[in-house]
Short mmCIF file of C-alpha atoms in Angstrom, two decimals:
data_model
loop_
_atom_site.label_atom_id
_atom_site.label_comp_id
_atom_site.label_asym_id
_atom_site.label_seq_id
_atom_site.Cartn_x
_atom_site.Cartn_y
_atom_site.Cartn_z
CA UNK A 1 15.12 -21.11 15.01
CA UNK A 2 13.07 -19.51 12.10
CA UNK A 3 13.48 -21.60 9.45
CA UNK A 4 12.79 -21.24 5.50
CA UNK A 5 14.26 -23.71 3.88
CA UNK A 6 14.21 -24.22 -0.77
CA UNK A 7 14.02 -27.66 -1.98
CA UNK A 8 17.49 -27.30 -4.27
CA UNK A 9 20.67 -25.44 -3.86
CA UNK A 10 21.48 -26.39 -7.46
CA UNK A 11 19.67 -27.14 -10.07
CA UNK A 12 20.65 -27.78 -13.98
CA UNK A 13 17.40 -28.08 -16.63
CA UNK A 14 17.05 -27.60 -20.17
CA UNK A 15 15.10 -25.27 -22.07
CA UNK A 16 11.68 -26.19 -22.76
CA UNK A 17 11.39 -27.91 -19.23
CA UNK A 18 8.53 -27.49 -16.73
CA UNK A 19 10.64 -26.48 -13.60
CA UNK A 20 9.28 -26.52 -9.94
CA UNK A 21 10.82 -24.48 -7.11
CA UNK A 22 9.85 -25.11 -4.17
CA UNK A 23 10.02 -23.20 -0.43
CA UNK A 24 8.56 -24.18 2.69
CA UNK A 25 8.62 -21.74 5.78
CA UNK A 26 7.78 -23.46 9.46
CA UNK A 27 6.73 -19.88 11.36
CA UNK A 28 3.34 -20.07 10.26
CA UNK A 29 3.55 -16.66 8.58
CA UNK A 30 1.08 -15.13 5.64
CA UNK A 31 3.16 -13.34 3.32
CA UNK A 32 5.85 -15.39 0.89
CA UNK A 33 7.79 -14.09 -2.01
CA UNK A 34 9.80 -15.14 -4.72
CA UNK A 35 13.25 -13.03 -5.56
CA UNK A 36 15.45 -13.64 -8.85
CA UNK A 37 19.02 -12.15 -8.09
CA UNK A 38 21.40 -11.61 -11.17
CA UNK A 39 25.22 -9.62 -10.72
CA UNK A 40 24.00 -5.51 -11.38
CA UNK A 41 20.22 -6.50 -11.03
CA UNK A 42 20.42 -6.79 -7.36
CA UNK A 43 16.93 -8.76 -6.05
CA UNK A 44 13.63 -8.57 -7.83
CA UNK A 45 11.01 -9.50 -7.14
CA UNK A 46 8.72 -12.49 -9.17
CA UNK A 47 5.27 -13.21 -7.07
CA UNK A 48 4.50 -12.79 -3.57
CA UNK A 49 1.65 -14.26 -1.76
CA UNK A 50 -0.16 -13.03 1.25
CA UNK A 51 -2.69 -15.40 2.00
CA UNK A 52 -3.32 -19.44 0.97
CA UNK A 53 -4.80 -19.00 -2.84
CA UNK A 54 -3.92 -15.54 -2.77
CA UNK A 55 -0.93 -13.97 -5.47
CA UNK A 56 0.08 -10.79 -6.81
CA UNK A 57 2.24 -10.46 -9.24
CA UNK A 58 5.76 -8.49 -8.80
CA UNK A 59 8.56 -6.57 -10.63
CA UNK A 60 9.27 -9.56 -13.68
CA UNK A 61 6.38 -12.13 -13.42
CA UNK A 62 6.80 -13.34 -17.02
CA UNK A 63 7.58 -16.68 -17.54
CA UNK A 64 6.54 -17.87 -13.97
CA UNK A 65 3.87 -18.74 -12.13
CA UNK A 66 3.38 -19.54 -8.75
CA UNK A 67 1.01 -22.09 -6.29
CA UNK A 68 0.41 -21.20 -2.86
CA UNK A 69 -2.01 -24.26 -1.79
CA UNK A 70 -0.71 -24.62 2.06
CA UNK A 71 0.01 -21.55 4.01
CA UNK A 72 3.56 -23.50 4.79
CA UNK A 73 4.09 -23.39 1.02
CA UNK A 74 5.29 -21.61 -1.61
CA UNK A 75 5.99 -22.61 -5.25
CA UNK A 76 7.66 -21.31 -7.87
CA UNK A 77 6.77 -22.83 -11.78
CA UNK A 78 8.79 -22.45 -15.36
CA UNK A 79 6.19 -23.75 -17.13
CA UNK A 80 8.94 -23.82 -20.22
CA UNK A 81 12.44 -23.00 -18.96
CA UNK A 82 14.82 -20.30 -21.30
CA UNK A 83 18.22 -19.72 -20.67
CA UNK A 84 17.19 -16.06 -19.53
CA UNK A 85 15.77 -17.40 -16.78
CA UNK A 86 19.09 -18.82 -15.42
CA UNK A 87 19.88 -17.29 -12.73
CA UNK A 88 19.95 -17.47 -8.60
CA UNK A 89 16.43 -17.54 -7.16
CA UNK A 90 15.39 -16.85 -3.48
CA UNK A 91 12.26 -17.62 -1.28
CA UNK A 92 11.11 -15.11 1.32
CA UNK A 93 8.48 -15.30 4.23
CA UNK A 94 6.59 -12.33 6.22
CA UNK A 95 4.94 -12.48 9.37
CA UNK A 96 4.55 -10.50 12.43
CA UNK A 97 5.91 -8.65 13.37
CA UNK A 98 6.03 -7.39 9.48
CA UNK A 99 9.85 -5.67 9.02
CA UNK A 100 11.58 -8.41 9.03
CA UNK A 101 11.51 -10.91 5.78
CA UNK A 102 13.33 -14.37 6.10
CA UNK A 103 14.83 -15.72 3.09
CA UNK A 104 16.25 -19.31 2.06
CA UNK A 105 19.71 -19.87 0.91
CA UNK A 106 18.30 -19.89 -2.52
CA UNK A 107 18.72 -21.98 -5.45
CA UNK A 108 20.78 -21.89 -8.57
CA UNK A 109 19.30 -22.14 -11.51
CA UNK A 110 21.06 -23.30 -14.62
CA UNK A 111 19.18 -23.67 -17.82
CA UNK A 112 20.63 -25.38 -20.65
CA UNK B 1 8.81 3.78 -5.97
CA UNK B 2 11.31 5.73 -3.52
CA UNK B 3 14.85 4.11 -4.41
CA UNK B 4 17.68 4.04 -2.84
CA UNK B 5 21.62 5.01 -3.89
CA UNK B 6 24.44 3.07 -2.31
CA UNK B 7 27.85 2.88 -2.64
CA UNK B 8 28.98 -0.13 -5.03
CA UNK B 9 31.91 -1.23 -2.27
CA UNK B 10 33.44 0.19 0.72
CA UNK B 11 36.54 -1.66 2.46
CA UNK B 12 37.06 -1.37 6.04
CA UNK B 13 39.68 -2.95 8.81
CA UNK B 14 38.94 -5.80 10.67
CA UNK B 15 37.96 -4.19 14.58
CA UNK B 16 37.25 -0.60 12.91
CA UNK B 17 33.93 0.43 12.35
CA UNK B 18 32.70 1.12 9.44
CA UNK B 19 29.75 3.67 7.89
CA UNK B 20 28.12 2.68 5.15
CA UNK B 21 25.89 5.40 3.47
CA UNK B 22 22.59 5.70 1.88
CA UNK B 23 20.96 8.34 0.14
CA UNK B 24 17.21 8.15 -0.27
CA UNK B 25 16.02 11.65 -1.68
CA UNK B 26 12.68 10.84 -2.65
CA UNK B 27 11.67 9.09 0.43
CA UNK B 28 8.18 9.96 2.22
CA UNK B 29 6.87 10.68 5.38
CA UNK B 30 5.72 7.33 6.19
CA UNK B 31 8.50 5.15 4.43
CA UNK B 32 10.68 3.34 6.88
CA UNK B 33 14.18 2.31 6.12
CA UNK B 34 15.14 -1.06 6.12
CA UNK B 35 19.25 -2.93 5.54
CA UNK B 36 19.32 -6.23 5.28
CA UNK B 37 22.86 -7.72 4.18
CA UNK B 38 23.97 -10.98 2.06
CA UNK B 39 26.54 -13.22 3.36
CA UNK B 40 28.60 -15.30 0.31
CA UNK B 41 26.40 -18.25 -0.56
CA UNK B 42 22.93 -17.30 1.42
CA UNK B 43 19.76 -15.45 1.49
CA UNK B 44 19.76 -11.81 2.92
CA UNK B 45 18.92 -11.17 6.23
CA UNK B 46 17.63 -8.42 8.38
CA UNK B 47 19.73 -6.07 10.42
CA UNK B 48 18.08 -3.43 11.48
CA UNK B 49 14.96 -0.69 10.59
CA UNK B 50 14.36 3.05 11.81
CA UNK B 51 11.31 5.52 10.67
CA UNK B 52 12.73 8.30 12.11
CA UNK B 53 15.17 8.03 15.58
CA UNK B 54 18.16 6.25 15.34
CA UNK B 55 18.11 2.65 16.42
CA UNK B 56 20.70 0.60 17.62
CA UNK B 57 20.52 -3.34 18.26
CA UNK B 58 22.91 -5.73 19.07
CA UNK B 59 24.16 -6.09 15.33
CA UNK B 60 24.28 -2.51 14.24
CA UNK B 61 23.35 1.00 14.74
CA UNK B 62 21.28 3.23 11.87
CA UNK B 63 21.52 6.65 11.74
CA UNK B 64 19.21 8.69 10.12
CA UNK B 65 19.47 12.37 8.63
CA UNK B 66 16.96 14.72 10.42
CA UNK B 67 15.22 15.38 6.83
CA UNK B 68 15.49 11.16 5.84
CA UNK B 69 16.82 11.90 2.63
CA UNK B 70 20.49 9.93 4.03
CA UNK B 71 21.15 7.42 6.56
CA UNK B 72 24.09 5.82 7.48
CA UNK B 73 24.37 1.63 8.89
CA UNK B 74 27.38 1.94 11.58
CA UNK B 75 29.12 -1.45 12.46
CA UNK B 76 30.91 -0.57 15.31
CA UNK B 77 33.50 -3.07 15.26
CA UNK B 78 33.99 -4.80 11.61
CA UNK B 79 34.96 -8.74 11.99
CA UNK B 80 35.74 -10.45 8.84
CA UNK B 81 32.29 -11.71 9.32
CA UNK B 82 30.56 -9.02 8.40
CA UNK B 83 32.04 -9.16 4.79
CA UNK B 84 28.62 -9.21 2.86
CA UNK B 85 26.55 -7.29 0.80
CA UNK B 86 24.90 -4.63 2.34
CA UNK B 87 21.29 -3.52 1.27
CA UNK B 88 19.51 0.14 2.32
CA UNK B 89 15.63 -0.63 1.41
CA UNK B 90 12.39 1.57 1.73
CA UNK B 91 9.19 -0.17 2.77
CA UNK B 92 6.15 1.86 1.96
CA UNK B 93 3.28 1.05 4.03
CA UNK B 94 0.72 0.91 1.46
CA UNK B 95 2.68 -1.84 -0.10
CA UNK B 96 4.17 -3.51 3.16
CA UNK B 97 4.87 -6.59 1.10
CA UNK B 98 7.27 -5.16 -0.93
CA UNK B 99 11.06 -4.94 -0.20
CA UNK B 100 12.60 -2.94 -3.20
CA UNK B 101 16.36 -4.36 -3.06
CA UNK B 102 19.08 -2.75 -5.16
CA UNK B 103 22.46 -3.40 -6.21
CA UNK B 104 23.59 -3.33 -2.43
CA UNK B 105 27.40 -2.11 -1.07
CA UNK B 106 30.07 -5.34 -0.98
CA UNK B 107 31.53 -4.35 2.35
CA UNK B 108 35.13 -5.82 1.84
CA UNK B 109 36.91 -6.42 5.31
CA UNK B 110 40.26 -6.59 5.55
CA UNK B 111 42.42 -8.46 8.53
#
Protein backbone atom coordinates (compact mmCIF):
# COMPACT_ATOMS: atom_id res chain seq x y z
CA UNK A 1 0.00 0.00 0.00
CA UNK A 2 1.18 3.57 -1.04
CA UNK A 3 1.94 5.16 1.88
CA UNK A 4 2.55 9.02 2.86
CA UNK A 5 2.50 9.35 6.14
CA UNK A 6 3.00 13.43 8.38
CA UNK A 7 4.85 13.27 11.53
CA UNK A 8 1.74 14.97 13.73
CA UNK A 9 -1.96 14.80 13.51
CA UNK A 10 -2.06 17.62 16.08
CA UNK A 11 0.01 20.01 16.91
CA UNK A 12 -0.37 23.19 19.42
CA UNK A 13 2.75 26.01 19.25
CA UNK A 14 2.99 29.49 20.13
CA UNK A 15 3.69 32.39 18.15
CA UNK A 16 7.17 33.21 17.61
CA UNK A 17 8.08 29.38 17.45
CA UNK A 18 10.27 27.69 14.82
CA UNK A 19 7.80 24.88 13.71
CA UNK A 20 8.84 21.71 11.66
CA UNK A 21 6.39 19.64 9.60
CA UNK A 22 7.41 16.87 8.48
CA UNK A 23 6.19 14.14 5.55
CA UNK A 24 7.78 11.14 4.42
CA UNK A 25 6.44 9.21 1.27
CA UNK A 26 7.83 5.33 0.78
CA UNK A 27 6.96 5.08 -3.30
CA UNK A 28 10.08 6.54 -4.25
CA UNK A 29 8.36 9.32 -6.20
CA UNK A 30 9.94 12.95 -7.36
CA UNK A 31 7.37 15.43 -6.92
CA UNK A 32 6.09 16.47 -3.09
CA UNK A 33 3.90 19.31 -2.10
CA UNK A 34 2.75 21.10 0.73
CA UNK A 35 -1.25 22.12 0.94
CA UNK A 36 -2.75 24.57 3.74
CA UNK A 37 -6.62 23.88 3.87
CA UNK A 38 -8.83 26.53 5.74
CA UNK A 39 -13.15 26.27 5.69
CA UNK A 40 -14.00 28.60 2.13
CA UNK A 41 -10.23 28.49 1.07
CA UNK A 42 -10.43 24.99 -0.07
CA UNK A 43 -6.49 23.60 -0.60
CA UNK A 44 -3.60 25.80 -1.53
CA UNK A 45 -0.88 25.22 -2.25
CA UNK A 46 2.64 26.32 -0.09
CA UNK A 47 5.92 24.66 -1.91
CA UNK A 48 6.24 21.73 -3.99
CA UNK A 49 9.36 19.97 -4.83
CA UNK A 50 10.23 17.95 -7.84
CA UNK A 51 13.54 16.76 -7.39
CA UNK A 52 16.06 16.30 -4.04
CA UNK A 53 17.33 20.18 -3.52
CA UNK A 54 14.91 21.27 -5.92
CA UNK A 55 11.66 23.86 -4.74
CA UNK A 56 9.32 26.12 -6.29
CA UNK A 57 7.38 28.13 -4.60
CA UNK A 58 3.33 27.93 -4.76
CA UNK A 59 0.04 29.89 -4.30
CA UNK A 60 0.97 31.46 -0.37
CA UNK A 61 4.72 30.70 0.27
CA UNK A 62 5.09 33.48 2.87
CA UNK A 63 6.01 32.60 6.09
CA UNK A 64 7.33 29.05 5.14
CA UNK A 65 10.01 27.45 3.89
CA UNK A 66 10.66 24.14 2.96
CA UNK A 67 13.84 21.29 2.93
CA UNK A 68 13.79 18.58 0.59
CA UNK A 69 17.32 16.83 1.50
CA UNK A 70 16.18 12.97 0.83
CA UNK A 71 13.99 12.23 -2.07
CA UNK A 72 11.77 10.24 0.78
CA UNK A 73 11.42 13.65 2.44
CA UNK A 74 9.64 16.53 2.61
CA UNK A 75 9.66 19.39 5.19
CA UNK A 76 7.70 22.01 5.95
CA UNK A 77 9.38 25.16 8.33
CA UNK A 78 7.59 28.27 10.37
CA UNK A 79 10.58 29.80 10.94
CA UNK A 80 8.33 32.18 13.47
CA UNK A 81 4.81 30.80 13.89
CA UNK A 82 1.54 33.58 13.76
CA UNK A 83 -1.75 32.70 14.57
CA UNK A 84 -2.64 33.18 10.73
CA UNK A 85 -0.88 30.38 10.06
CA UNK A 86 -3.19 28.09 12.14
CA UNK A 87 -4.73 26.08 10.21
CA UNK A 88 -4.89 22.22 8.72
CA UNK A 89 -1.83 21.42 6.62
CA UNK A 90 -1.41 18.47 4.13
CA UNK A 91 1.61 16.64 2.45
CA UNK A 92 1.31 15.38 -1.12
CA UNK A 93 3.57 13.04 -3.32
CA UNK A 94 3.74 12.62 -7.33
CA UNK A 95 5.11 9.94 -9.22
CA UNK A 96 4.38 7.94 -12.20
CA UNK A 97 2.26 7.55 -13.44
CA UNK A 98 1.74 11.57 -12.83
CA UNK A 99 -2.42 12.04 -12.29
CA UNK A 100 -2.64 10.74 -9.33
CA UNK A 101 -1.24 12.80 -6.07
CA UNK A 102 -1.21 10.94 -2.62
CA UNK A 103 -1.75 12.96 0.34
CA UNK A 104 -1.25 12.35 4.26
CA UNK A 105 -3.97 12.67 6.72
CA UNK A 106 -2.57 16.01 7.48
CA UNK A 107 -1.81 17.85 10.50
CA UNK A 108 -3.52 20.41 12.62
CA UNK A 109 -1.97 23.25 13.32
CA UNK A 110 -2.83 25.39 16.29
CA UNK A 111 -0.85 28.47 17.01
CA UNK A 112 -1.19 30.20 20.16
CA UNK B 1 -5.31 29.44 -14.30
CA UNK B 2 -8.54 27.54 -15.71
CA UNK B 3 -10.85 27.20 -12.46
CA UNK B 4 -13.37 25.31 -11.76
CA UNK B 5 -17.24 26.03 -10.33
CA UNK B 6 -18.88 23.42 -8.14
CA UNK B 7 -21.77 23.13 -6.32
CA UNK B 8 -21.22 24.02 -2.45
CA UNK B 9 -23.40 20.64 -1.36
CA UNK B 10 -25.56 18.20 -3.00
CA UNK B 11 -27.48 15.44 -0.82
CA UNK B 12 -28.24 12.19 -2.25
CA UNK B 13 -29.92 8.67 -0.91
CA UNK B 14 -28.00 6.02 0.28
CA UNK B 15 -28.09 3.18 -3.01
CA UNK B 16 -29.08 6.16 -5.53
CA UNK B 17 -26.63 7.57 -7.63
CA UNK B 18 -25.74 10.67 -7.56
CA UNK B 19 -24.29 13.49 -10.31
CA UNK B 20 -22.27 15.88 -9.15
CA UNK B 21 -21.52 18.77 -11.66
CA UNK B 22 -18.69 20.85 -12.76
CA UNK B 23 -18.43 23.68 -14.90
CA UNK B 24 -15.02 24.56 -16.27
CA UNK B 25 -15.58 27.33 -19.04
CA UNK B 26 -12.21 28.44 -19.51
CA UNK B 27 -10.63 25.11 -19.81
CA UNK B 28 -8.05 24.34 -22.79
CA UNK B 29 -7.39 21.91 -25.22
CA UNK B 30 -4.83 20.11 -23.39
CA UNK B 31 -6.16 20.47 -19.69
CA UNK B 32 -7.32 17.23 -18.25
CA UNK B 33 -9.88 17.00 -15.54
CA UNK B 34 -9.12 15.60 -12.42
CA UNK B 35 -11.82 14.80 -8.85
CA UNK B 36 -10.31 13.80 -6.08
CA UNK B 37 -12.66 13.71 -2.85
CA UNK B 38 -11.99 14.26 1.10
CA UNK B 39 -13.25 11.85 3.53
CA UNK B 40 -13.93 13.54 7.33
CA UNK B 41 -10.56 13.58 9.04
CA UNK B 42 -8.05 12.66 5.92
CA UNK B 43 -6.14 13.77 2.99
CA UNK B 44 -7.94 13.81 -0.48
CA UNK B 45 -7.65 11.15 -2.70
CA UNK B 46 -7.93 10.40 -6.33
CA UNK B 47 -10.98 9.10 -8.08
CA UNK B 48 -10.83 9.36 -11.35
CA UNK B 49 -9.35 11.67 -14.59
CA UNK B 50 -10.65 12.04 -18.33
CA UNK B 51 -9.09 14.47 -21.23
CA UNK B 52 -11.73 13.97 -23.37
CA UNK B 53 -13.90 10.32 -23.44
CA UNK B 54 -15.67 9.42 -20.57
CA UNK B 55 -13.96 7.09 -18.17
CA UNK B 56 -15.32 4.84 -15.85
CA UNK B 57 -13.32 2.81 -13.04
CA UNK B 58 -14.32 0.82 -10.37
CA UNK B 59 -15.09 3.91 -8.03
CA UNK B 60 -16.84 6.22 -10.39
CA UNK B 61 -17.71 7.21 -13.81
CA UNK B 62 -16.82 10.99 -15.38
CA UNK B 63 -18.65 12.35 -17.94
CA UNK B 64 -17.51 14.94 -19.96
CA UNK B 65 -19.42 17.63 -22.19
CA UNK B 66 -18.41 17.26 -25.91
CA UNK B 67 -17.03 21.06 -25.78
CA UNK B 68 -15.22 20.35 -21.90
CA UNK B 69 -16.60 23.36 -20.60
CA UNK B 70 -18.94 20.78 -17.94
CA UNK B 71 -18.45 17.43 -16.64
CA UNK B 72 -20.32 15.54 -14.42
CA UNK B 73 -18.64 12.64 -11.51
CA UNK B 74 -21.56 9.83 -11.48
CA UNK B 75 -21.52 7.50 -8.34
CA UNK B 76 -23.64 4.95 -9.37
CA UNK B 77 -24.72 3.66 -6.19
CA UNK B 78 -24.17 6.29 -3.13
CA UNK B 79 -23.17 4.32 0.30
CA UNK B 80 -22.90 6.45 3.28
CA UNK B 81 -19.29 6.07 2.53
CA UNK B 82 -19.00 8.18 -0.03
CA UNK B 83 -20.07 11.20 2.20
CA UNK B 84 -16.96 13.48 1.46
CA UNK B 85 -15.96 16.39 -0.18
CA UNK B 86 -15.83 16.23 -3.66
CA UNK B 87 -13.14 18.18 -5.74
CA UNK B 88 -13.36 18.85 -9.89
CA UNK B 89 -9.55 19.99 -10.65
CA UNK B 90 -7.75 21.02 -14.00
CA UNK B 91 -4.16 19.91 -14.48
CA UNK B 92 -2.41 21.88 -17.14
CA UNK B 93 0.40 20.11 -18.62
CA UNK B 94 2.83 22.81 -18.64
CA UNK B 95 2.48 22.92 -14.94
CA UNK B 96 1.82 19.08 -14.24
CA UNK B 97 2.76 19.71 -10.64
CA UNK B 98 0.06 21.73 -9.89
CA UNK B 99 -3.41 20.56 -8.65
CA UNK B 100 -5.58 23.82 -8.35
CA UNK B 101 -8.21 22.58 -5.57
CA UNK B 102 -11.27 24.69 -4.78
CA UNK B 103 -13.88 24.89 -2.32
CA UNK B 104 -15.09 21.29 -3.38
CA UNK B 105 -19.08 19.91 -3.17
CA UNK B 106 -19.90 18.21 0.57
CA UNK B 107 -21.79 15.31 -0.89
CA UNK B 108 -24.25 14.67 2.11
CA UNK B 109 -25.68 11.00 2.00
CA UNK B 110 -28.56 10.20 3.56
CA UNK B 111 -29.71 6.44 4.83
Amino acid sequence: DVKVTQSSRYLVKRTGEKVFLECVQDMDHENMFWYRQDPGLGLRLIYFSYDVKMKEKGDIPEGYSVSREKKERFSLILESASTNQTSMYLCASLGAPIYEQYFGPGTRLTVT
Amino acid sequence: DAKTTQPNSMESNEEEPVHLPCNHSTISGTDYIHWYRQLPSQGPEYVIHGLTSNVNNRMASLAIAEDRKSSTLILHRATLRDAAVYYCILRAPYNFNKFYFGSGTKLNVKP
